[in-house]
Amino acid sequence: MKRILMVFIARAAFPAVLLGCVFFSRGHPLPLQWIGFLLLTGAMWPTLSNAAKRAAHAQFDVGVSMAFTIYVLVYVNAITVAAVFVLIMIAGDLFKAIILYKVRQSLERITVFLPHTGFVKSPSGEVKEIEIAEIAVGDTVVVEPGGRAPADGTLLAETALLDESVISGESRPIAVAQGGEVPAGSINAGDYFEMRAARVGENSTVAQIRKIAEEAGREKTPIARFIDEYAKYTSLVVAVLVIALYLFTGDLFRALGLWIAMVPIVFAIIGPVSVSIGVSTAARMGILIKGAETIEDLTKIRHAVFDKTGTLTAGTPSVREIMLADGKGGRGGEDALLSRAGGMEKKSEHEIAKAIVREAAKRNIATEEFAGVHVVKGGGLTAERGSDRFTMGSEKFLKEQGVALPPEFRAAAAEREGRGETPVFVAQNGALIGAIFVADFLRPEAAQAIRALKEEGYDLRILTGDDIAVARHIAGLLGLPEPSIAANLSPEDKIACIREFEKKGERSIMVGDGINDAPALSAATAGIAMGVRGTDLATNAASVVLVEENLMKIPRIIGHSKRVIAVIKEDLVGATAIHAAAGLFAALGMITLLQTALFHEASSVLVLANTARLFSVRREPDSALR
C-alpha cells in the first residue's frame, strides 16, 4: 500500500507544481503552455503508456480521450483547469488502485496462511524442519496441534480434526479419517498427526485455487466487453456532438465542457474491477470461479441438472445386503460372491466399486484375480478367468450381455431398490449368481438447496447411471417429481440430455463430482464440480468448483453472480446519467470547465464506491439467491 501511495503522490506532484507555476506567473511571465505540456505528460505517463500498448494491438483505450482533453485544455491556455482535472483523474486512479489492491489482498489471504516450513519425518524416525519447497511427494509430514499442513497429503493417523476455513470458508472443524485428504493450509485443531505428502508447492490445492482465481479475475465477461464497445461508440457520438455544438455556438469552451462531461473514461474500469472483486470474494466463500464469463452465465440459467452419486448423495456408499440367486444364502456363499465381485472391481474408481472392495476388506476376504477386465462406462464390466466369463453391473447391462434375471429374484431386488439401494448383479457364463446391494446417504443440505433453487423457478433434473428405482427414491426425498428423473444413463446420455437444453437456446448448469461427470460438466453452460481433492484443477472440466462440498454453495454462487452483474449495470446506468446531466449543463453554459471536470470525476468516485460494496460477503442464509 505504501508503494501505491508513493507512486500517486509522485504523479500528483506534477500538476501541483504546475499550479504553483500558474500562481507565480502572475508577476513573472512563464511559458505555461510548454511547462503544462511537459508536467502533465509526466503526470499522465501511465495512462499514455497503457493507451499506446493497446493502440499497438488495434484496441480502443479511453486514455486517448483523457490525453486529448488535457492537451486541448493546455492548447487553449486553460492551464488551471487542466491541472485540476489531472489531479482529480489521479485521485480516481488512486481509488481504483486501492480497490484492486484489496482484490489482491483477498487472493493473498488464500495462500498467506501457508507456513514457510514443514516438519518431515525420516524413515529412521528423525523429525527435521525444512523449507516447503524441499518437501517431496511421499514424504511423511508431521503436523503438531495448532500447526498448519504445509502440503496436500493423505492422513496416516486414525483420525484428525481440521480447520479448513482458509480453503473452504467453512469455520467449523472437520473430522477426517485415516486415508482422508489433508489440504495445504488447514490447521490441526486436534491432536498430533502424520500425513503422507501428495501434492506440494504450486501443485497444492491452495496454490491452484489462488492461481485460477487470479487468472479468472483478469478475464472479461460479455457485459464487460459490451461496455468497452459502448465506451468506444459513445466517444464517437460525443465527438460529433462537440463539433456540432461548436459550429452552432462558436463557443470553444462550451464545446470543450461538453467533451469533458461526457467522455466515457470511467467505463474502462466498470467491468474489470467488478469481475475481479466478484471472483476474489467468491474464493473467500470457498467457491472457485475458473472463468469470468461464468459469472454472467450463472445469471441466465434455466435448468439445474444434478448427478446423484457423490453429488446429491455423500458419495461414500456401503454394502447393505448380499443376495444369492439360488436363494440359499449363508455367510460362505456371500463371502464367495463378495470375493469374486471385489476382485473384478478393485481397479475401478467408481464409488460403488470402492464400497464392494471395502466390504471385502472389512470381512477379511481375499479377492480373486481375473484377467481381461473390461469396464463399460455407465454400465458395468466383464472379466475372464480360464474358460469362465463373468459379467457384473446393472440389470440393463446384464440384459445387453445376454443375461436374464429370474422373475422372483427380480421382484426381490425391486423391493430393495424401492428403499434406495443400488443392485450390482453378478453373472457367470451367462447365468446370474447373485447381487450386491449398495446404498448411499443423501447429503444433509441437499433438500434445502433443492428447495431454494425450486423457489427461484429453476427446472431441476437428476441424471444418474443408477436404476430408476434408486433415482425415484432420491427424488422422493428431495420432493422432485418423476418426470425430472433420468436413470440408467451413460456419460454420453447425460451429454445428450444437456445438449437438448442448449438446442432450445436454454442455459443449464450441471453439478457433478468433477471426475466421472467431466464430459457433462463441459457440455453444460456452467459445470459445477463438488470439491477439489484428488482432482487436477487446471484441467478439470468444471467452470465452478465448490471447494467445500456443500450444495448450499450453489444458490449462494448464483446469488453472488447476480449481485456482480447488477452492480455492473448500476455503474453503467449511474455513470451515463451523471455524464448526460453534466453534458447538458455544460452545453447550456450553466457550469464552468472546472465544475464540469468535478461532475465527471464524481461519476468515477460513485461508480467505484458502488463497486466496492462487492467486497462485503453477505452473511444471510445460503438460500438467498438475490
XYZ file of C-alpha atoms in Angstrom:
626
model
C 0.000 0.000 0.000
C 2.867 2.404 0.798
C 4.296 1.877 -2.682
C 0.922 2.649 -4.262
C 0.605 5.871 -2.259
C 4.165 6.942 -3.127
C 3.527 6.422 -6.856
C 0.380 8.533 -6.769
C 1.989 11.244 -4.663
C 4.768 11.414 -7.271
C 2.213 11.686 -10.071
C 0.222 14.342 -8.192
C 3.404 16.406 -7.742
C 3.436 17.262 -11.480
C 0.066 19.099 -11.613
C 0.756 20.552 -8.151
C 3.991 22.111 -9.453
C 2.078 23.367 -12.486
C -0.486 25.103 -10.249
C 2.439 26.702 -8.399
C 3.806 27.945 -11.728
C 0.407 29.433 -12.570
C 0.413 31.277 -9.242
C 3.946 32.672 -9.659
C 3.405 33.560 -13.321
C 1.209 36.483 -12.296
C 4.267 38.573 -11.570
C 6.786 36.646 -13.649
C 5.544 35.624 -17.099
C 6.295 31.961 -17.768
C 5.804 29.745 -20.847
C 2.913 27.985 -19.116
C 1.738 26.061 -22.148
C 5.110 24.338 -22.604
C 5.530 23.813 -18.882
C 1.988 22.440 -18.667
C 2.554 20.115 -21.616
C 5.700 18.631 -20.024
C 4.436 18.376 -16.452
C 1.018 16.975 -17.335
C 2.615 14.475 -19.714
C 4.673 13.250 -16.751
C 1.547 13.000 -14.584
C -0.343 11.067 -17.261
C 2.557 8.843 -18.304
C 0.991 5.540 -17.030
C -2.244 6.386 -18.867
C -0.387 7.296 -22.075
C 1.779 4.174 -21.891
C -1.217 1.873 -21.462
C -3.068 3.607 -24.317
C -0.044 3.160 -26.598
C 0.190 -0.542 -25.783
C -3.491 -1.082 -26.592
C -3.214 1.001 -29.760
C -0.358 -1.276 -30.882
C -2.878 -4.134 -30.757
C -5.546 -2.064 -32.552
C -7.598 -1.752 -29.351
C -9.537 1.314 -28.253
C -8.468 2.903 -24.967
C -10.306 5.746 -23.252
C -6.922 7.016 -22.065
C -6.609 8.549 -25.533
C -9.736 10.591 -24.830
C -8.308 11.691 -21.488
C -4.988 12.769 -23.034
C -6.763 14.597 -25.850
C -8.884 16.511 -23.312
C -5.866 17.594 -21.249
C -3.802 18.694 -24.252
C -6.698 20.696 -25.689
C -7.086 22.465 -22.337
C -3.373 23.281 -22.398
C -3.648 24.488 -26.001
C -6.497 26.926 -25.192
C -4.440 28.098 -22.188
C -6.898 26.697 -19.581
C -3.875 25.579 -17.573
C -5.517 25.690 -14.144
C -8.473 23.611 -15.324
C -6.097 21.091 -16.956
C -4.009 20.769 -13.783
C -7.035 20.354 -11.515
C -8.604 17.869 -13.955
C -5.413 15.777 -13.876
C -5.356 15.925 -10.069
C -8.954 14.681 -9.972
C -8.088 11.958 -12.500
C -5.127 10.843 -10.340
C -7.394 10.734 -7.282
C -9.783 8.473 -9.229
C -6.872 6.257 -10.320
C -5.756 6.043 -6.690
C -9.239 4.925 -5.631
C -9.172 2.273 -8.365
C -5.669 1.134 -7.335
C -6.746 0.792 -3.701
C -9.718 -1.361 -4.732
C -7.524 -3.597 -6.915
C -5.020 -3.800 -4.063
C -7.813 -5.090 -1.836
C -8.635 -7.667 -4.524
C -5.012 -8.863 -4.497
C -5.068 -8.939 -0.710
C -8.211 -11.039 -0.826
C -6.432 -13.545 -3.068
C -3.296 -13.364 -0.931
C -5.351 -14.499 2.069
C -5.860 -17.813 0.296
C -2.149 -18.644 0.451
C -0.693 -16.305 3.045
C -1.548 -18.782 5.791
C 0.692 -21.458 4.321
C 3.679 -21.991 6.624
C 7.147 -21.313 5.233
C 8.494 -24.573 6.615
C 7.254 -28.047 7.465
C 8.334 -30.929 9.684
C 9.330 -34.091 7.791
C 9.923 -37.463 9.468
C 12.703 -39.636 8.070
C 12.465 -43.470 7.867
C 14.662 -43.620 10.977
C 12.126 -41.562 12.919
C 14.083 -38.298 12.986
C 11.894 -35.191 12.581
C 13.507 -32.319 10.699
C 12.184 -28.835 9.847
C 12.698 -27.945 6.177
C 11.506 -25.312 3.677
C 8.190 -26.046 1.929
C 9.968 -26.106 -1.440
C 12.079 -29.044 -0.191
C 9.094 -31.243 0.747
C 8.753 -34.065 -1.788
C 5.794 -36.204 -2.755
C 5.755 -39.272 -0.493
C 7.439 -37.600 2.482
C 5.955 -38.257 5.925
C 4.938 -34.840 7.249
C 4.333 -34.149 10.943
C 1.660 -31.607 11.934
C 1.629 -30.513 15.571
C -1.572 -29.342 17.346
C -2.301 -25.806 16.130
C 0.095 -26.185 13.210
C -0.750 -25.859 9.506
C -0.320 -28.544 6.863
C 2.475 -27.383 4.502
C 1.260 -29.515 1.568
C -1.706 -31.572 0.419
C -1.481 -35.060 1.851
C -3.128 -38.279 2.978
C -3.792 -38.771 6.689
C -1.778 -41.581 8.259
C -3.271 -41.287 11.755
C -6.628 -42.884 12.612
C -8.411 -39.534 12.852
C -7.682 -35.805 12.704
C -9.683 -32.642 13.340
C -9.010 -29.935 10.730
C -9.891 -26.261 10.466
C -10.145 -25.772 6.687
C -11.537 -22.215 6.726
C -8.650 -20.864 4.623
C -9.577 -23.353 1.875
C -13.354 -23.721 2.008
C -14.650 -20.807 4.065
C -16.117 -23.349 6.494
C -15.273 -22.228 10.034
C -16.267 -25.456 11.804
C -13.520 -28.071 12.337
C -13.925 -31.145 10.122
C -13.163 -34.699 11.223
C -11.009 -36.666 8.770
C -10.485 -40.426 8.952
C -7.351 -42.370 8.081
C -6.666 -42.208 4.351
C -8.597 -38.948 4.044
C -7.258 -35.830 2.376
C -5.484 -33.081 4.334
C -5.342 -29.864 2.272
C -2.391 -27.489 2.486
C -3.036 -24.557 4.810
C -5.530 -26.398 7.030
C -4.991 -26.101 10.791
C -4.632 -29.111 13.069
C -7.473 -28.453 15.521
C -6.921 -31.761 17.337
C -4.046 -34.000 18.333
C -0.651 -34.587 16.732
C -0.880 -36.434 13.401
C 1.251 -37.528 10.494
C 0.388 -37.360 6.795
C 1.890 -38.513 3.512
C 2.661 -35.572 1.169
C 0.714 -35.908 -2.087
C 0.795 -32.505 -3.811
C 3.381 -29.875 -2.910
C 4.244 -26.293 -3.812
C 2.419 -24.910 -6.850
C 0.595 -28.230 -7.301
C -1.153 -27.997 -3.928
C -4.863 -27.307 -3.745
C -4.461 -23.911 -2.136
C -1.872 -22.739 -4.695
C -4.056 -23.821 -7.612
C -7.079 -22.064 -6.120
C -5.184 -18.795 -5.976
C -3.721 -19.190 -9.475
C -7.062 -19.911 -11.104
C -8.829 -17.119 -9.206
C -6.173 -14.638 -10.352
C -6.484 -15.721 -13.986
C -10.293 -15.546 -13.885
C -10.162 -12.048 -12.393
C -8.195 -10.816 -15.419
C -10.786 -12.051 -17.911
C -13.781 -10.096 -19.172
C -17.445 -11.032 -19.095
C -19.663 -10.455 -22.154
C -21.225 -7.449 -20.412
C -17.738 -6.020 -19.769
C -16.907 -6.426 -23.460
C -20.203 -4.691 -24.267
C -19.176 -1.782 -22.024
C -15.890 -1.486 -23.944
C -17.821 -1.223 -27.210
C -20.292 1.172 -25.567
C -17.412 3.422 -24.471
C -15.862 3.379 -27.947
C -19.037 4.351 -29.777
C -20.065 6.818 -27.074
C -16.757 8.619 -27.617
C -17.509 8.879 -31.340
C -21.051 10.159 -30.726
C -19.818 12.722 -28.178
C -17.145 13.894 -30.630
C -19.855 14.555 -33.240
C -21.987 16.440 -30.661
C -18.993 18.543 -29.601
C -18.259 19.547 -33.201
C -21.937 20.331 -33.797
C -22.129 22.462 -30.631
C -19.004 24.400 -31.592
C -20.292 25.034 -35.130
C -23.670 26.141 -33.746
C -22.443 28.392 -30.909
C -18.856 29.234 -31.872
C -18.005 28.814 -28.164
C -14.938 26.575 -27.871
C -15.140 26.400 -24.069
C -18.758 25.213 -24.070
C -17.888 22.578 -26.661
C -14.873 21.521 -24.618
C -17.044 21.381 -21.491
C -19.434 19.008 -23.278
C -16.483 16.777 -24.213
C -15.102 16.741 -20.653
C -18.536 15.960 -19.223
C -19.358 13.056 -21.484
C -16.089 11.378 -22.462
C -16.608 7.813 -21.087
C -13.365 7.357 -19.166
C -14.937 5.643 -16.152
C -16.391 2.880 -18.321
C -12.925 1.366 -18.680
C -12.933 0.319 -15.034
C -16.545 -0.788 -14.503
C -16.258 -4.337 -15.826
C -12.702 -5.394 -14.862
C -12.895 -4.101 -11.287
C -16.310 -5.650 -10.605
C -15.272 -9.011 -12.027
C -12.006 -9.040 -10.078
C -13.816 -8.339 -6.823
C -16.532 -10.892 -7.645
C -14.021 -13.687 -8.305
C -11.922 -12.930 -5.198
C -14.896 -12.710 -2.833
C -16.276 -15.972 -4.242
C -12.916 -17.599 -3.439
C -13.260 -16.325 0.141
C -16.618 -18.130 0.286
C -14.996 -21.398 -0.779
C -16.264 -21.137 -4.369
C -13.729 -21.144 -7.191
C -14.849 -19.456 -10.425
C -12.490 -20.553 -13.203
C -13.611 -18.065 -15.858
C -15.033 -14.547 -15.640
C -17.684 -15.349 -18.275
C -19.134 -17.908 -15.867
C -20.328 -15.082 -13.600
C -22.678 -13.864 -16.303
C -23.630 -17.403 -17.404
C -24.868 -18.199 -13.895
C -27.367 -15.338 -14.060
C -29.006 -16.727 -17.217
C -29.562 -20.395 -16.396
C -32.945 -22.087 -16.768
C -32.100 -25.694 -15.853
C -30.136 -27.111 -12.906
C -29.015 -30.684 -13.576
C -27.580 -32.926 -10.845
C -25.643 -36.147 -10.849
C -26.724 -38.426 -7.988
C -23.781 -40.360 -6.573
C -21.266 -38.095 -4.881
C -23.346 -35.014 -5.629
C -26.831 -35.286 -4.133
C -25.558 -38.152 -2.000
C -22.448 -38.183 0.186
C -20.599 -40.360 -2.312
C -19.451 -42.954 0.225
C -21.888 -45.847 -0.282
C -21.695 -49.067 1.691
C -22.849 -52.653 1.112
C -26.250 -53.217 2.739
C -27.116 -56.765 1.664
C -25.960 -59.674 -0.497
C -28.465 -61.962 -2.240
C -27.627 -65.262 -3.903
C -29.519 -66.433 -6.961
C -30.008 -69.940 -5.563
C -31.768 -68.456 -2.533
C -29.706 -70.488 -0.065
C -27.914 -67.566 1.491
C -25.360 -68.189 4.209
C -22.132 -66.399 5.041
C -19.992 -68.762 2.974
C -21.891 -68.115 -0.243
C -21.999 -64.379 0.392
C -18.271 -64.228 1.051
C -17.540 -66.165 -2.141
C -19.655 -63.726 -4.185
C -18.020 -60.745 -2.457
C -14.557 -62.186 -3.132
C -15.375 -62.568 -6.793
C -17.003 -59.131 -7.134
C -14.212 -57.433 -5.194
C -11.606 -58.973 -7.473
C -13.326 -57.572 -10.552
C -13.951 -54.136 -9.030
C -10.675 -53.482 -7.228
C -9.179 -51.471 -10.093
C -12.300 -49.386 -10.656
C -12.547 -45.780 -9.429
C -16.361 -45.816 -9.156
C -17.683 -45.245 -5.633
C -19.943 -48.323 -5.753
C -16.949 -50.437 -6.757
C -14.969 -48.998 -3.859
C -17.826 -49.862 -1.475
C -17.686 -53.512 -2.570
C -13.899 -53.638 -2.174
C -14.174 -52.007 1.268
C -16.751 -54.561 2.376
C -14.484 -57.421 1.293
C -11.605 -55.882 3.261
C -13.886 -55.346 6.264
C -14.743 -59.078 6.271
C -11.074 -60.016 5.749
C -11.941 -61.723 2.462
C -9.173 -62.212 -0.089
C -10.366 -61.071 -3.512
C -10.000 -63.320 -6.545
C -7.777 -62.484 -9.519
C -9.161 -62.007 -13.035
C -7.723 -61.460 -16.472
C -9.100 -59.245 -19.202
C -11.275 -56.996 -17.053
C -13.117 -54.617 -19.366
C -15.042 -51.661 -17.924
C -18.049 -50.232 -19.798
C -18.725 -46.688 -18.540
C -22.197 -46.221 -17.148
C -22.953 -49.956 -17.374
C -20.678 -52.464 -15.707
C -17.744 -54.711 -16.525
C -16.805 -58.088 -17.924
C -13.913 -60.314 -16.861
C -12.401 -63.663 -17.677
C -10.711 -66.405 -15.681
C -9.740 -69.518 -17.514
C -12.728 -70.635 -19.596
C -15.223 -68.739 -17.391
C -16.668 -65.375 -18.395
C -18.070 -63.079 -15.732
C -20.435 -60.143 -16.083
C -21.155 -57.564 -13.420
C -23.260 -54.383 -13.371
C -26.785 -53.032 -13.706
C -29.796 -55.047 -14.904
C -29.764 -53.178 -18.197
C -26.097 -54.019 -18.744
C -26.633 -57.699 -17.953
C -29.519 -57.874 -20.417
C -27.258 -56.348 -23.081
C -24.772 -59.119 -22.284
C -27.465 -61.773 -22.705
C -28.059 -62.467 -19.000
C -31.707 -62.754 -17.872
C -32.831 -62.248 -14.270
C -35.241 -64.847 -12.796
C -38.639 -63.150 -12.119
C -38.659 -63.966 -8.380
C -35.139 -62.623 -7.970
C -36.046 -59.502 -9.934
C -39.054 -58.897 -7.663
C -36.913 -59.211 -4.514
C -34.345 -56.837 -5.993
C -37.077 -54.328 -6.938
C -38.242 -54.206 -3.330
C -34.768 -53.203 -2.161
C -34.378 -50.706 -4.968
C -37.540 -49.041 -3.725
C -35.689 -48.390 -0.463
C -32.935 -46.602 -2.355
C -30.465 -49.486 -2.587
C -28.493 -49.943 -5.805
C -28.173 -53.556 -7.021
C -24.966 -54.775 -8.639
C -25.769 -58.067 -10.374
C -23.097 -60.720 -10.925
C -23.310 -63.471 -13.557
C -21.047 -66.341 -14.573
C -21.170 -67.825 -18.063
C -24.499 -66.154 -18.757
C -26.230 -67.306 -15.533
C -26.996 -64.997 -12.612
C -25.201 -65.979 -9.394
C -26.268 -63.110 -7.125
C -26.486 -59.396 -6.399
C -24.812 -56.976 -4.016
C -26.974 -54.108 -2.779
C -25.206 -50.823 -2.092
C -26.774 -47.694 -0.595
C -25.607 -44.125 -0.213
C -26.866 -41.372 2.082
C -28.429 -38.118 0.937
C -26.312 -35.070 1.761
C -27.837 -33.309 4.786
C -28.105 -29.959 2.965
C -29.388 -31.415 -0.342
C -33.106 -30.931 0.353
C -32.581 -27.308 1.443
C -30.500 -26.499 -1.646
C -33.042 -28.098 -3.990
C -35.860 -26.221 -2.258
C -34.011 -22.895 -2.600
C -33.457 -23.453 -6.331
C -37.026 -24.624 -6.847
C -38.381 -21.470 -5.179
C -36.466 -19.399 -7.721
C -38.213 -21.203 -10.588
C -35.350 -23.312 -11.930
C -36.156 -26.537 -13.742
C -34.425 -29.245 -11.681
C -33.272 -32.595 -13.088
C -31.465 -35.684 -11.794
C -29.303 -37.580 -14.290
C -27.844 -40.825 -12.974
C -26.356 -44.087 -14.123
C -28.265 -45.835 -11.335
C -31.514 -47.730 -11.798
C -34.786 -45.815 -11.942
C -35.986 -47.174 -8.593
C -32.979 -45.730 -6.757
C -33.299 -42.429 -8.590
C -37.015 -42.347 -7.791
C -36.264 -42.882 -4.100
C -33.760 -39.988 -4.010
C -36.118 -37.720 -5.969
C -38.894 -38.508 -3.494
C -36.690 -37.475 -0.590
C -35.968 -34.197 -2.389
C -39.564 -33.509 -3.386
C -38.911 -33.788 -7.134
C -41.493 -35.325 -9.497
C -40.709 -38.416 -11.562
C -40.509 -36.524 -14.909
C -37.405 -34.781 -13.533
C -35.539 -38.110 -13.298
C -33.446 -39.815 -15.984
C -31.810 -43.098 -14.903
C -29.581 -45.831 -16.341
C -27.631 -43.186 -18.236
C -24.170 -43.477 -19.709
C -21.912 -40.374 -19.774
C -22.934 -39.896 -23.416
C -26.614 -39.997 -22.439
C -26.046 -37.226 -19.884
C -24.374 -35.063 -22.519
C -27.300 -35.638 -24.890
C -29.792 -34.507 -22.216
C -27.874 -31.296 -21.589
C -27.468 -30.559 -25.286
C -31.238 -30.773 -25.700
C -31.492 -27.681 -23.494
C -28.818 -25.898 -25.493
C -30.631 -26.637 -28.776
C -33.650 -24.788 -27.393
C -31.448 -21.823 -26.506
C -31.833 -22.508 -22.786
C -28.872 -22.256 -20.388
C -28.091 -25.003 -17.881
C -25.760 -25.873 -15.058
C -24.506 -29.402 -14.468
C -23.484 -30.330 -10.926
C -21.260 -33.397 -10.603
C -18.307 -34.853 -8.769
C -15.809 -33.419 -11.219
C -14.297 -36.750 -12.323
C -16.864 -39.172 -13.748
C -19.081 -36.318 -14.934
C -16.353 -34.353 -16.736
C -17.958 -34.636 -20.230
C -21.357 -33.478 -18.951
C -19.735 -30.658 -16.965
C -18.106 -29.438 -20.174
C -21.333 -29.684 -22.174
C -23.365 -27.508 -19.784
C -23.360 -23.705 -19.880
C -21.658 -23.856 -16.490
C -20.274 -27.013 -14.905
C -20.105 -27.099 -11.108
C -17.775 -29.663 -9.529
C -18.128 -30.855 -5.950
C -14.781 -30.471 -4.208
C -11.162 -30.236 -5.323
C -9.461 -33.068 -3.501
C -7.891 -35.640 -5.749
C -8.672 -33.646 -8.920
C -6.438 -31.593 -11.180
C -7.932 -28.128 -11.028
C -6.003 -26.916 -14.026
C -7.593 -29.475 -16.366
C -10.918 -30.141 -14.661
C -13.878 -29.663 -16.965
C -15.925 -27.622 -14.482
C -16.131 -23.837 -14.678
C -17.037 -23.589 -10.965
C -15.546 -25.686 -8.156
C -17.164 -25.899 -4.724
C -14.055 -26.192 -2.575
C -16.254 -27.193 0.340
C -18.579 -29.988 -0.779
C -21.775 -28.223 0.225
C -24.753 -27.970 -2.145
C -25.919 -24.755 -0.472
C -22.956 -23.087 -2.175
C -24.868 -23.422 -5.475
C -27.679 -20.971 -4.658
C -25.066 -18.797 -2.999
C -22.824 -18.501 -6.067
C -25.837 -17.852 -8.298
C -26.915 -15.054 -5.946
C -23.373 -13.678 -5.821
C -23.135 -13.678 -9.630
C -26.447 -11.838 -9.910
C -25.139 -9.265 -7.470
C -21.938 -8.710 -9.507
C -23.851 -8.224 -12.761
C -26.394 -5.958 -11.027
C -23.578 -3.736 -9.731
C -22.046 -3.502 -13.231
C -25.416 -2.438 -14.655
C -25.945 0.083 -11.834
C -22.497 1.544 -12.526
C -23.206 1.816 -16.242
C -26.586 3.498 -15.799
C -25.402 5.786 -12.981
C -22.291 6.979 -14.816
C -24.260 7.550 -18.026
C -26.886 9.602 -16.166
C -24.264 11.816 -14.479
C -22.397 12.317 -17.759
C -25.611 13.244 -19.589
C -26.626 15.750 -16.884
C -23.166 17.327 -16.797
C -23.101 17.439 -20.606
C -26.439 19.235 -20.721
C -25.324 21.802 -18.126
C -22.025 22.348 -19.966
C -23.711 22.711 -23.357
C -26.089 25.346 -21.918
C -23.175 27.211 -20.328
C -24.555 26.667 -16.824
C -21.282 25.327 -15.357
C -17.590 26.140 -15.822
C -14.936 23.817 -17.205
C -13.662 23.110 -13.692
C -17.147 22.321 -12.429
C -17.629 20.054 -15.436
C -14.442 18.185 -14.537
C -15.684 17.785 -10.954
C -19.006 16.425 -12.239
C -17.186 13.939 -14.427
C -14.895 12.675 -11.686
C -17.855 12.428 -9.302
C -19.199 9.698 -11.569
C -15.911 7.782 -11.215
C -15.959 8.039 -7.430
C -19.608 6.967 -7.206
C -19.017 4.039 -9.563
C -16.017 2.794 -7.586
C -17.805 3.291 -4.255
C -20.770 1.289 -5.530
C -18.475 -1.430 -6.881
C -16.616 -1.630 -3.565
C -19.836 -2.958 -1.993
C -18.962 -6.296 -3.578
C -16.143 -6.730 -1.069
C -18.682 -7.473 1.639
C -19.502 -11.180 1.838
C -23.146 -11.412 2.801
C -23.953 -13.473 5.838
C -27.611 -14.109 5.040
C -28.864 -17.711 4.805
C -27.301 -19.511 1.843
C -30.705 -19.943 0.268
C -30.884 -16.260 -0.686
C -30.334 -16.023 -4.432
C -30.772 -12.284 -4.783
